[in-house]
Amino acid sequence: MARNVTIPARQRKLVSALMLAGSLLGLLAVNGAASANQLADIKARGEMVCGTLSTTEPLGFTDAKTRKIVGFDVDVCQGLADQLGVKMVQKNLSVEARIPELQIGRVDILSAAMGYTKEREKQIDFSSSHFQVPLKVLVPVAAGYKTLADLDGKRVGMTSGSTSEYWLRKSFPAIGVVTYHDSPSGFLALEQRKISGQAFAQTSGMRYLQAGKGKYAFIDQAISWEPNALGIRKNEPEFLAAVNSALEKMEQDGQLDAIWNKWLGADTVYKIKREHKLEPIEQVRNSVQ
């Protein structure tokens, strides 16, 4: 017959502490193994979760017919997944959520109009830069603005957390900055004359230039040139190397050019020439002030 054994309180506390410590160590070991090599983890899962924007045409936006997210950034991520031999899983992100979602592991990689800045590089790693675009300000034609100096003392809108915000604050402090959740909100403010201009990468802004039907124009002077790259969590050298290798293959076989031409080239409403080819991030880093 089993006997009830009374364990002294001090011993019970010691046993509980040891059990808790063992559980924590086991959890840390499991998490450490899962995150020790992201490339191996992605291949084991057979899928790569790619964070893209969903309101920025033609980079990442909702197709009116299929209701799926499509665009340049989506196709680039699909090409990467194909190179790695895994399924691409697309996840919608807002501009301000991109880096946090990557850091906490909800996405494996960012293909989301990720302009390189030295401040961002303190938080995440960047792949080679696969394209560059000028950052410009869209203004009403009737206002007669010709240079950025014409906007001194005036309010210019942009998406919160964008490189347009970073460079406008850094290089043109006399221009007032007004941030919005996304580009459509900023454009509505421009139409309502709440702001004097809207800043974004030219690739994103072409949509609104077309929508304005001649009422708006870009100021020729660029705020800056934005090198775009893919975002990867810190301390994942094997995954970063694999991504750069895949991008190199996509450049060599013409796939990056084909994706660019599909969404931004001469046969689209954007008609933008891809002047900058794949460029190592080290080279980009040296060119950014």
PDB file of C-alpha atoms in Angstrom:
ATOM      1  CA  MET A   1       0.000   0.000   0.000  1.00  0.00           C
ATOM      2  CA  ALA A   2       1.360   3.379  -1.049  1.00  0.00           C
ATOM      3  CA  ARG A   3       2.275   5.755   1.751  1.00  0.00           C
ATOM      4  CA  ASN A   4       1.933   9.542   1.599  1.00  0.00           C
ATOM      5  CA  VAL A   5       5.340  11.103   2.039  1.00  0.00           C
ATOM      6  CA  THR A   6       5.546  14.673   3.249  1.00  0.00           C
ATOM      7  CA  ILE A   7       8.353  16.631   1.602  1.00  0.00           C
ATOM      8  CA  PRO A   8       9.679  19.571   3.629  1.00  0.00           C
ATOM      9  CA  ALA A   9       8.838  22.988   2.210  1.00  0.00           C
ATOM     10  CA  ARG A  10      12.491  23.866   1.526  1.00  0.00           C
ATOM     11  CA  GLN A  11      12.951  20.668  -0.484  1.00  0.00           C
ATOM     12  CA  ARG A  12       9.742  21.305  -2.431  1.00  0.00           C
ATOM     13  CA  LYS A  13      10.982  24.780  -3.392  1.00  0.00           C
ATOM     14  CA  LEU A  14      14.347  23.353  -4.468  1.00  0.00           C
ATOM     15  CA  VAL A  15      12.729  20.659  -6.614  1.00  0.00           C
ATOM     16  CA  SER A  16      10.386  23.213  -8.217  1.00  0.00           C
ATOM     17  CA  ALA A  17      13.278  25.564  -8.962  1.00  0.00           C
ATOM     18  CA  LEU A  18      15.286  22.754 -10.559  1.00  0.00           C
ATOM     19  CA  MET A  19      12.321  21.673 -12.674  1.00  0.00           C
ATOM     20  CA  LEU A  20      11.695  25.251 -13.815  1.00  0.00           C
ATOM     21  CA  ALA A  21      15.364  25.746 -14.669  1.00  0.00           C
ATOM     22  CA  GLY A  22      15.355  22.488 -16.657  1.00  0.00           C
ATOM     23  CA  SER A  23      12.261  23.573 -18.585  1.00  0.00           C
ATOM     24  CA  LEU A  24      13.777  26.962 -19.403  1.00  0.00           C
ATOM     25  CA  LEU A  25      17.036  25.401 -20.534  1.00  0.00           C
ATOM     26  CA  GLY A  26      15.114  22.975 -22.724  1.00  0.00           C
ATOM     27  CA  LEU A  27      13.101  25.807 -24.237  1.00  0.00           C
ATOM     28  CA  LEU A  28      16.217  27.840 -24.890  1.00  0.00           C
ATOM     29  CA  ALA A  29      17.883  24.845 -26.478  1.00  0.00           C
ATOM     30  CA  VAL A  30      14.918  24.274 -28.800  1.00  0.00           C
ATOM     31  CA  ASN A  31      14.688  27.947 -29.741  1.00  0.00           C
ATOM     32  CA  GLY A  32      18.431  28.189 -30.201  1.00  0.00           C
ATOM     33  CA  ALA A  33      18.429  25.185 -32.517  1.00  0.00           C
ATOM     34  CA  ALA A  34      15.541  26.650 -34.521  1.00  0.00           C
ATOM     35  CA  SER A  35      17.185  30.012 -34.970  1.00  0.00           C
ATOM     36  CA  ALA A  36      20.824  28.959 -35.182  1.00  0.00           C
ATOM     37  CA  ASN A  37      20.641  28.649 -38.967  1.00  0.00           C
ATOM     38  CA  GLN A  38      17.703  30.333 -40.651  1.00  0.00           C
ATOM     39  CA  LEU A  39      18.553  28.921 -44.075  1.00  0.00           C
ATOM     40  CA  ALA A  40      18.417  25.361 -42.716  1.00  0.00           C
ATOM     41  CA  ASP A  41      15.149  26.166 -40.939  1.00  0.00           C
ATOM     42  CA  ILE A  42      13.557  27.526 -44.139  1.00  0.00           C
ATOM     43  CA  LYS A  43      14.618  24.475 -46.121  1.00  0.00           C
ATOM     44  CA  ALA A  44      13.361  22.147 -43.408  1.00  0.00           C
ATOM     45  CA  ARG A  45       9.977  23.883 -43.439  1.00  0.00           C
ATOM     46  CA  GLY A  46       9.972  23.941 -47.226  1.00  0.00           C
ATOM     47  CA  GLU A  47       8.752  27.527 -47.315  1.00  0.00           C
ATOM     48  CA  MET A  48      10.013  31.089 -47.007  1.00  0.00           C
ATOM     49  CA  VAL A  49       7.714  33.734 -45.522  1.00  0.00           C
ATOM     50  CA  CYS A  50       8.188  36.965 -47.447  1.00  0.00           C
ATOM     51  CA  GLY A  51       6.916  40.281 -46.118  1.00  0.00           C
ATOM     52  CA  THR A  52       5.704  42.692 -48.797  1.00  0.00           C
ATOM     53  CA  LEU A  53       3.646  45.856 -48.938  1.00  0.00           C
ATOM     54  CA  SER A  54       0.047  45.635 -50.132  1.00  0.00           C
ATOM     55  CA  THR A  55      -0.900  49.240 -50.982  1.00  0.00           C
ATOM     56  CA  THR A  56       2.099  50.358 -53.039  1.00  0.00           C
ATOM     57  CA  GLU A  57       1.577  49.818 -56.768  1.00  0.00           C
ATOM     58  CA  PRO A  58       3.470  48.447 -58.661  1.00  0.00           C
ATOM     59  CA  LEU A  59       5.743  47.019 -55.917  1.00  0.00           C
ATOM     60  CA  GLY A  60       3.121  45.255 -53.794  1.00  0.00           C
ATOM     61  CA  PHE A  61      -0.630  45.778 -54.224  1.00  0.00           C
ATOM     62  CA  THR A  62      -3.959  43.966 -54.499  1.00  0.00           C
ATOM     63  CA  ASP A  63      -4.904  42.763 -57.984  1.00  0.00           C
ATOM     64  CA  ALA A  64      -8.484  43.903 -58.608  1.00  0.00           C
ATOM     65  CA  LYS A  65      -9.424  40.670 -60.407  1.00  0.00           C
ATOM     66  CA  THR A  66      -7.739  37.973 -58.315  1.00  0.00           C
ATOM     67  CA  ARG A  67      -7.675  39.854 -54.974  1.00  0.00           C
ATOM     68  CA  LYS A  68      -4.138  38.533 -54.531  1.00  0.00           C
ATOM     69  CA  ILE A  69      -1.088  40.634 -53.674  1.00  0.00           C
ATOM     70  CA  VAL A  70       1.061  41.066 -56.776  1.00  0.00           C
ATOM     71  CA  GLY A  71       3.870  43.335 -57.932  1.00  0.00           C
ATOM     72  CA  PHE A  72       7.594  43.741 -58.486  1.00  0.00           C
ATOM     73  CA  ASP A  73       8.598  42.923 -54.895  1.00  0.00           C
ATOM     74  CA  VAL A  74       6.352  39.855 -54.847  1.00  0.00           C
ATOM     75  CA  ASP A  75       7.862  38.486 -58.074  1.00  0.00           C
ATOM     76  CA  VAL A  76      11.399  39.077 -56.775  1.00  0.00           C
ATOM     77  CA  CYS A  77      10.589  37.070 -53.655  1.00  0.00           C
ATOM     78  CA  GLN A  78       9.028  34.313 -55.751  1.00  0.00           C
ATOM     79  CA  GLY A  79      12.204  34.157 -57.826  1.00  0.00           C
ATOM     80  CA  LEU A  80      14.295  33.846 -54.669  1.00  0.00           C
ATOM     81  CA  ALA A  81      12.110  31.054 -53.322  1.00  0.00           C
ATOM     82  CA  ASP A  82      12.415  29.218 -56.626  1.00  0.00           C
ATOM     83  CA  GLN A  83      16.201  29.524 -56.465  1.00  0.00           C
ATOM     84  CA  LEU A  84      16.203  28.133 -52.912  1.00  0.00           C
ATOM     85  CA  GLY A  85      13.835  25.331 -53.857  1.00  0.00           C
ATOM     86  CA  VAL A  86      11.088  26.274 -51.388  1.00  0.00           C
ATOM     87  CA  LYS A  87       7.531  27.622 -51.466  1.00  0.00           C
ATOM     88  CA  MET A  88       7.067  31.384 -51.186  1.00  0.00           C
ATOM     89  CA  VAL A  89       4.482  32.472 -48.608  1.00  0.00           C
ATOM     90  CA  GLN A  90       3.517  36.141 -48.951  1.00  0.00           C
ATOM     91  CA  LYS A  91       2.579  38.209 -45.873  1.00  0.00           C
ATOM     92  CA  ASN A  92       1.149  41.737 -45.979  1.00  0.00           C
ATOM     93  CA  LEU A  93       3.046  44.363 -43.999  1.00  0.00           C
ATOM     94  CA  SER A  94       2.690  48.094 -43.437  1.00  0.00           C
ATOM     95  CA  VAL A  95       5.764  50.283 -43.888  1.00  0.00           C
ATOM     96  CA  GLU A  96       6.235  50.869 -40.167  1.00  0.00           C
ATOM     97  CA  ALA A  97       5.773  47.157 -39.320  1.00  0.00           C
ATOM     98  CA  ARG A  98       8.397  45.831 -41.735  1.00  0.00           C
ATOM     99  CA  ILE A  99      11.462  45.758 -39.485  1.00  0.00           C
ATOM    100  CA  PRO A 100       9.654  44.749 -36.253  1.00  0.00           C
ATOM    101  CA  GLU A 101       7.922  41.832 -38.008  1.00  0.00           C
ATOM    102  CA  LEU A 102      11.265  40.648 -39.363  1.00  0.00           C
ATOM    103  CA  GLN A 103      13.043  40.999 -36.033  1.00  0.00           C
ATOM    104  CA  ILE A 104      10.507  38.925 -34.097  1.00  0.00           C
ATOM    105  CA  GLY A 105      10.511  36.222 -36.758  1.00  0.00           C
ATOM    106  CA  ARG A 106       7.041  36.532 -38.244  1.00  0.00           C
ATOM    107  CA  VAL A 107       8.622  36.854 -41.690  1.00  0.00           C
ATOM    108  CA  ASP A 108      11.881  35.404 -43.001  1.00  0.00           C
ATOM    109  CA  ILE A 109      12.739  38.179 -45.438  1.00  0.00           C
ATOM    110  CA  LEU A 110      11.526  41.630 -46.485  1.00  0.00           C
ATOM    111  CA  SER A 111      10.854  42.400 -50.133  1.00  0.00           C
ATOM    112  CA  ALA A 112       8.942  45.562 -49.360  1.00  0.00           C
ATOM    113  CA  ALA A 113      10.373  48.689 -50.990  1.00  0.00           C
ATOM    114  CA  MET A 114      13.204  48.399 -48.468  1.00  0.00           C
ATOM    115  CA  GLY A 115      15.426  51.397 -49.096  1.00  0.00           C
ATOM    116  CA  TYR A 116      18.881  51.106 -47.569  1.00  0.00           C
ATOM    117  CA  THR A 117      19.924  53.531 -44.844  1.00  0.00           C
ATOM    118  CA  LYS A 118      22.723  53.281 -42.305  1.00  0.00           C
ATOM    119  CA  GLU A 119      20.195  53.667 -39.496  1.00  0.00           C
ATOM    120  CA  ARG A 120      18.207  50.669 -40.729  1.00  0.00           C
ATOM    121  CA  GLU A 121      21.385  48.633 -41.076  1.00  0.00           C
ATOM    122  CA  LYS A 122      21.833  48.894 -37.309  1.00  0.00           C
ATOM    123  CA  GLN A 123      18.633  46.853 -36.972  1.00  0.00           C
ATOM    124  CA  ILE A 124      18.731  44.407 -39.892  1.00  0.00           C
ATOM    125  CA  ASP A 125      21.079  43.137 -42.601  1.00  0.00           C
ATOM    126  CA  PHE A 126      20.634  43.997 -46.265  1.00  0.00           C
ATOM    127  CA  SER A 127      21.153  41.902 -49.371  1.00  0.00           C
ATOM    128  CA  SER A 128      22.827  43.301 -52.455  1.00  0.00           C
ATOM    129  CA  SER A 129      20.853  46.210 -53.890  1.00  0.00           C
ATOM    130  CA  HIS A 130      18.781  44.980 -56.853  1.00  0.00           C
ATOM    131  CA  PHE A 131      17.433  48.362 -57.966  1.00  0.00           C
ATOM    132  CA  GLN A 132      17.644  52.081 -57.244  1.00  0.00           C
ATOM    133  CA  VAL A 133      15.046  54.800 -57.694  1.00  0.00           C
ATOM    134  CA  PRO A 134      14.987  58.564 -57.135  1.00  0.00           C
ATOM    135  CA  LEU A 135      12.960  59.935 -54.224  1.00  0.00           C
ATOM    136  CA  LYS A 136      10.838  62.800 -55.509  1.00  0.00           C
ATOM    137  CA  VAL A 137       8.043  65.146 -54.476  1.00  0.00           C
ATOM    138  CA  LEU A 138       4.743  65.234 -56.358  1.00  0.00           C
ATOM    139  CA  VAL A 139       3.193  68.714 -56.406  1.00  0.00           C
ATOM    140  CA  PRO A 140       0.196  70.445 -58.004  1.00  0.00           C
ATOM    141  CA  VAL A 141       1.124  71.853 -61.411  1.00  0.00           C
ATOM    142  CA  ALA A 142      -0.887  74.996 -60.633  1.00  0.00           C
ATOM    143  CA  ALA A 143       1.355  75.756 -57.627  1.00  0.00           C
ATOM    144  CA  GLY A 144       4.347  76.378 -59.886  1.00  0.00           C
ATOM    145  CA  TYR A 145       6.929  74.661 -57.648  1.00  0.00           C
ATOM    146  CA  LYS A 146      10.155  73.969 -59.582  1.00  0.00           C
ATOM    147  CA  THR A 147      12.763  73.123 -56.943  1.00  0.00           C
ATOM    148  CA  LEU A 148      12.730  71.718 -53.443  1.00  0.00           C
ATOM    149  CA  ALA A 149      13.661  75.153 -52.125  1.00  0.00           C
ATOM    150  CA  ASP A 150      10.217  76.327 -53.272  1.00  0.00           C
ATOM    151  CA  LEU A 151       8.772  74.063 -50.567  1.00  0.00           C
ATOM    152  CA  ASP A 152      10.692  75.670 -47.684  1.00  0.00           C
ATOM    153  CA  GLY A 153       8.234  76.455 -44.903  1.00  0.00           C
ATOM    154  CA  LYS A 154       5.534  74.322 -46.502  1.00  0.00           C
ATOM    155  CA  ARG A 155       4.154  70.907 -45.534  1.00  0.00           C
ATOM    156  CA  VAL A 156       5.047  67.775 -47.483  1.00  0.00           C
ATOM    157  CA  GLY A 157       3.455  64.423 -46.755  1.00  0.00           C
ATOM    158  CA  MET A 158       4.948  60.915 -46.909  1.00  0.00           C
ATOM    159  CA  THR A 159       4.508  57.448 -45.445  1.00  0.00           C
ATOM    160  CA  SER A 160       5.680  57.142 -41.840  1.00  0.00           C
ATOM    161  CA  GLY A 161       9.026  55.371 -41.554  1.00  0.00           C
ATOM    162  CA  SER A 162       9.849  55.675 -45.253  1.00  0.00           C
ATOM    163  CA  THR A 163      13.233  56.677 -46.659  1.00  0.00           C
ATOM    164  CA  SER A 164      11.528  59.767 -48.070  1.00  0.00           C
ATOM    165  CA  GLU A 165      10.909  60.865 -44.494  1.00  0.00           C
ATOM    166  CA  TYR A 166      14.494  60.027 -43.473  1.00  0.00           C
ATOM    167  CA  TRP A 167      16.161  61.955 -46.314  1.00  0.00           C
ATOM    168  CA  LEU A 168      13.786  64.921 -46.280  1.00  0.00           C
ATOM    169  CA  ARG A 169      14.372  65.463 -42.561  1.00  0.00           C
ATOM    170  CA  LYS A 170      18.122  64.980 -42.981  1.00  0.00           C
ATOM    171  CA  SER A 171      18.779  67.009 -46.134  1.00  0.00           C
ATOM    172  CA  PHE A 172      15.921  69.537 -46.306  1.00  0.00           C
ATOM    173  CA  PRO A 173      15.073  70.554 -42.712  1.00  0.00           C
ATOM    174  CA  ALA A 174      13.288  73.740 -43.840  1.00  0.00           C
ATOM    175  CA  ILE A 175      10.492  71.640 -45.362  1.00  0.00           C
ATOM    176  CA  GLY A 176       7.732  70.592 -42.969  1.00  0.00           C
ATOM    177  CA  VAL A 177       7.213  66.832 -42.652  1.00  0.00           C
ATOM    178  CA  VAL A 178       3.728  65.320 -42.278  1.00  0.00           C
ATOM    179  CA  THR A 179       3.533  61.517 -42.064  1.00  0.00           C
ATOM    180  CA  TYR A 180       0.681  59.189 -42.993  1.00  0.00           C
ATOM    181  CA  HIS A 181      -0.026  55.494 -42.522  1.00  0.00           C
ATOM    182  CA  ASP A 182       0.222  54.817 -46.261  1.00  0.00           C
ATOM    183  CA  SER A 183       0.555  56.527 -49.634  1.00  0.00           C
ATOM    184  CA  PRO A 184      -3.197  56.653 -50.449  1.00  0.00           C
ATOM    185  CA  SER A 185      -3.810  58.624 -47.239  1.00  0.00           C
ATOM    186  CA  GLY A 186      -1.077  61.080 -48.176  1.00  0.00           C
ATOM    187  CA  PHE A 187      -2.426  61.533 -51.686  1.00  0.00           C
ATOM    188  CA  LEU A 188      -5.911  62.232 -50.337  1.00  0.00           C
ATOM    189  CA  ALA A 189      -4.383  64.963 -48.159  1.00  0.00           C
ATOM    190  CA  LEU A 190      -2.640  66.382 -51.236  1.00  0.00           C
ATOM    191  CA  GLU A 191      -5.904  66.420 -53.182  1.00  0.00           C
ATOM    192  CA  GLN A 192      -7.580  68.187 -50.259  1.00  0.00           C
ATOM    193  CA  ARG A 193      -4.745  70.764 -50.200  1.00  0.00           C
ATOM    194  CA  LYS A 194      -3.830  69.886 -46.626  1.00  0.00           C
ATOM    195  CA  ILE A 195      -0.224  69.497 -47.789  1.00  0.00           C
ATOM    196  CA  SER A 196       1.754  71.141 -50.602  1.00  0.00           C
ATOM    197  CA  GLY A 197       3.386  67.975 -51.927  1.00  0.00           C
ATOM    198  CA  GLN A 198       3.826  64.252 -51.395  1.00  0.00           C
ATOM    199  CA  ALA A 199       7.226  62.542 -51.277  1.00  0.00           C
ATOM    200  CA  PHE A 200       7.938  58.944 -52.245  1.00  0.00           C
ATOM    201  CA  ALA A 201      10.093  56.801 -54.480  1.00  0.00           C
ATOM    202  CA  GLN A 202       9.318  57.591 -58.103  1.00  0.00           C
ATOM    203  CA  THR A 203       8.237  54.000 -58.674  1.00  0.00           C
ATOM    204  CA  SER A 204       5.521  54.392 -56.053  1.00  0.00           C
ATOM    205  CA  GLY A 205       4.620  57.948 -57.006  1.00  0.00           C
ATOM    206  CA  MET A 206       3.980  57.216 -60.698  1.00  0.00           C
ATOM    207  CA  ARG A 207       0.637  55.693 -59.736  1.00  0.00           C
ATOM    208  CA  TYR A 208      -0.525  59.009 -58.312  1.00  0.00           C
ATOM    209  CA  LEU A 209       0.953  61.022 -61.168  1.00  0.00           C
ATOM    210  CA  GLN A 210      -1.219  58.965 -63.531  1.00  0.00           C
ATOM    211  CA  ALA A 211      -4.277  59.247 -61.261  1.00  0.00           C
ATOM    212  CA  GLY A 212      -3.941  63.033 -61.232  1.00  0.00           C
ATOM    213  CA  LYS A 213      -4.518  63.212 -65.016  1.00  0.00           C
ATOM    214  CA  GLY A 214      -2.210  66.162 -65.546  1.00  0.00           C
ATOM    215  CA  LYS A 215      -2.959  68.043 -62.323  1.00  0.00           C
ATOM    216  CA  TYR A 216       0.304  66.966 -60.663  1.00  0.00           C
ATOM    217  CA  ALA A 217       3.976  66.741 -61.615  1.00  0.00           C
ATOM    218  CA  PHE A 218       7.233  65.645 -60.013  1.00  0.00           C
ATOM    219  CA  ILE A 219       9.765  68.295 -59.054  1.00  0.00           C
ATOM    220  CA  ASP A 220      12.793  67.393 -61.173  1.00  0.00           C
ATOM    221  CA  GLN A 221      15.224  67.700 -58.269  1.00  0.00           C
ATOM    222  CA  ALA A 222      15.486  64.418 -56.343  1.00  0.00           C
ATOM    223  CA  ILE A 223      15.517  64.317 -52.548  1.00  0.00           C
ATOM    224  CA  SER A 224      18.007  61.467 -52.870  1.00  0.00           C
ATOM    225  CA  TRP A 225      18.553  58.210 -54.760  1.00  0.00           C
ATOM    226  CA  GLU A 226      17.214  55.213 -52.889  1.00  0.00           C
ATOM    227  CA  PRO A 227      19.060  51.910 -53.223  1.00  0.00           C
ATOM    228  CA  ASN A 228      16.574  49.122 -52.544  1.00  0.00           C
ATOM    229  CA  ALA A 229      17.539  45.738 -51.132  1.00  0.00           C
ATOM    230  CA  LEU A 230      16.035  42.789 -49.291  1.00  0.00           C
ATOM    231  CA  GLY A 231      15.906  42.814 -45.502  1.00  0.00           C
ATOM    232  CA  ILE A 232      17.219  39.889 -43.423  1.00  0.00           C
ATOM    233  CA  ARG A 233      17.547  39.403 -39.668  1.00  0.00           C
ATOM    234  CA  LYS A 234      20.928  40.078 -38.096  1.00  0.00           C
ATOM    235  CA  ASN A 235      23.456  37.263 -37.655  1.00  0.00           C
ATOM    236  CA  GLU A 236      22.179  34.952 -40.397  1.00  0.00           C
ATOM    237  CA  PRO A 237      25.283  34.791 -42.651  1.00  0.00           C
ATOM    238  CA  GLU A 238      24.333  31.570 -44.472  1.00  0.00           C
ATOM    239  CA  PHE A 239      20.869  32.828 -45.379  1.00  0.00           C
ATOM    240  CA  LEU A 240      22.268  36.204 -46.445  1.00  0.00           C
ATOM    241  CA  ALA A 241      24.884  34.504 -48.637  1.00  0.00           C
ATOM    242  CA  ALA A 242      22.217  32.256 -50.192  1.00  0.00           C
ATOM    243  CA  VAL A 243      19.986  35.257 -50.961  1.00  0.00           C
ATOM    244  CA  ASN A 244      22.856  37.172 -52.568  1.00  0.00           C
ATOM    245  CA  SER A 245      23.822  34.122 -54.613  1.00  0.00           C
ATOM    246  CA  ALA A 246      20.216  33.734 -55.790  1.00  0.00           C
ATOM    247  CA  LEU A 247      20.019  37.427 -56.747  1.00  0.00           C
ATOM    248  CA  GLU A 248      23.263  37.091 -58.711  1.00  0.00           C
ATOM    249  CA  LYS A 249      21.821  34.179 -60.676  1.00  0.00           C
ATOM    250  CA  MET A 250      18.597  36.112 -61.300  1.00  0.00           C
ATOM    251  CA  GLU A 251      20.658  39.040 -62.598  1.00  0.00           C
ATOM    252  CA  GLN A 252      22.830  36.878 -64.827  1.00  0.00           C
ATOM    253  CA  ASP A 253      19.940  35.018 -66.439  1.00  0.00           C
ATOM    254  CA  GLY A 254      17.941  38.205 -67.038  1.00  0.00           C
ATOM    255  CA  GLN A 255      15.190  37.432 -64.549  1.00  0.00           C
ATOM    256  CA  LEU A 256      15.580  40.700 -62.618  1.00  0.00           C
ATOM    257  CA  ASP A 257      15.388  42.661 -65.874  1.00  0.00           C
ATOM    258  CA  ALA A 258      12.291  40.689 -66.906  1.00  0.00           C
ATOM    259  CA  ILE A 259      10.549  41.404 -63.578  1.00  0.00           C
ATOM    260  CA  TRP A 260      11.463  45.105 -63.862  1.00  0.00           C
ATOM    261  CA  ASN A 261      10.161  45.325 -67.431  1.00  0.00           C
ATOM    262  CA  LYS A 262       6.939  43.536 -66.477  1.00  0.00           C
ATOM    263  CA  TRP A 263       6.029  46.070 -63.791  1.00  0.00           C
ATOM    264  CA  LEU A 264       7.989  49.246 -64.584  1.00  0.00           C
ATOM    265  CA  GLY A 265       9.419  49.043 -68.100  1.00  0.00           C
ATOM    266  CA  ALA A 266       8.669  50.597 -71.475  1.00  0.00           C
ATOM    267  CA  ASP A 267       5.425  48.666 -71.984  1.00  0.00           C
ATOM    268  CA  THR A 268       3.926  49.845 -68.695  1.00  0.00           C
ATOM    269  CA  VAL A 269       2.441  53.196 -67.703  1.00  0.00           C
ATOM    270  CA  TYR A 270       5.589  53.855 -65.642  1.00  0.00           C
ATOM    271  CA  LYS A 271       8.126  53.593 -68.503  1.00  0.00           C
ATOM    272  CA  ILE A 272      11.122  53.646 -66.146  1.00  0.00           C
ATOM    273  CA  LYS A 273      14.479  52.365 -67.357  1.00  0.00           C
ATOM    274  CA  ARG A 274      16.398  50.099 -64.982  1.00  0.00           C
ATOM    275  CA  GLU A 275      19.601  52.117 -64.877  1.00  0.00           C
ATOM    276  CA  HIS A 276      21.176  50.464 -61.808  1.00  0.00           C
ATOM    277  CA  LYS A 277      21.891  46.736 -61.878  1.00  0.00           C
ATOM    278  CA  LEU A 278      22.672  44.449 -58.921  1.00  0.00           C
ATOM    279  CA  GLU A 279      25.175  46.172 -56.639  1.00  0.00           C
ATOM    280  CA  PRO A 280      26.946  44.784 -53.525  1.00  0.00           C
ATOM    281  CA  ILE A 281      25.655  46.410 -50.346  1.00  0.00           C
ATOM    282  CA  GLU A 282      29.237  47.372 -49.422  1.00  0.00           C
ATOM    283  CA  GLN A 283      29.351  49.574 -52.514  1.00  0.00           C
ATOM    284  CA  VAL A 284      25.983  51.081 -51.669  1.00  0.00           C
ATOM    285  CA  ARG A 285      27.077  51.698 -48.081  1.00  0.00           C
ATOM    286  CA  ASN A 286      30.065  53.709 -49.246  1.00  0.00           C
ATOM    287  CA  SER A 287      27.885  55.900 -51.469  1.00  0.00           C
ATOM    288  CA  VAL A 288      25.314  56.760 -48.780  1.00  0.00           C
ATOM    289  CA  GLN A 289      26.261  59.796 -46.751  1.00  0.00           C
TER     290      GLN A 289
END
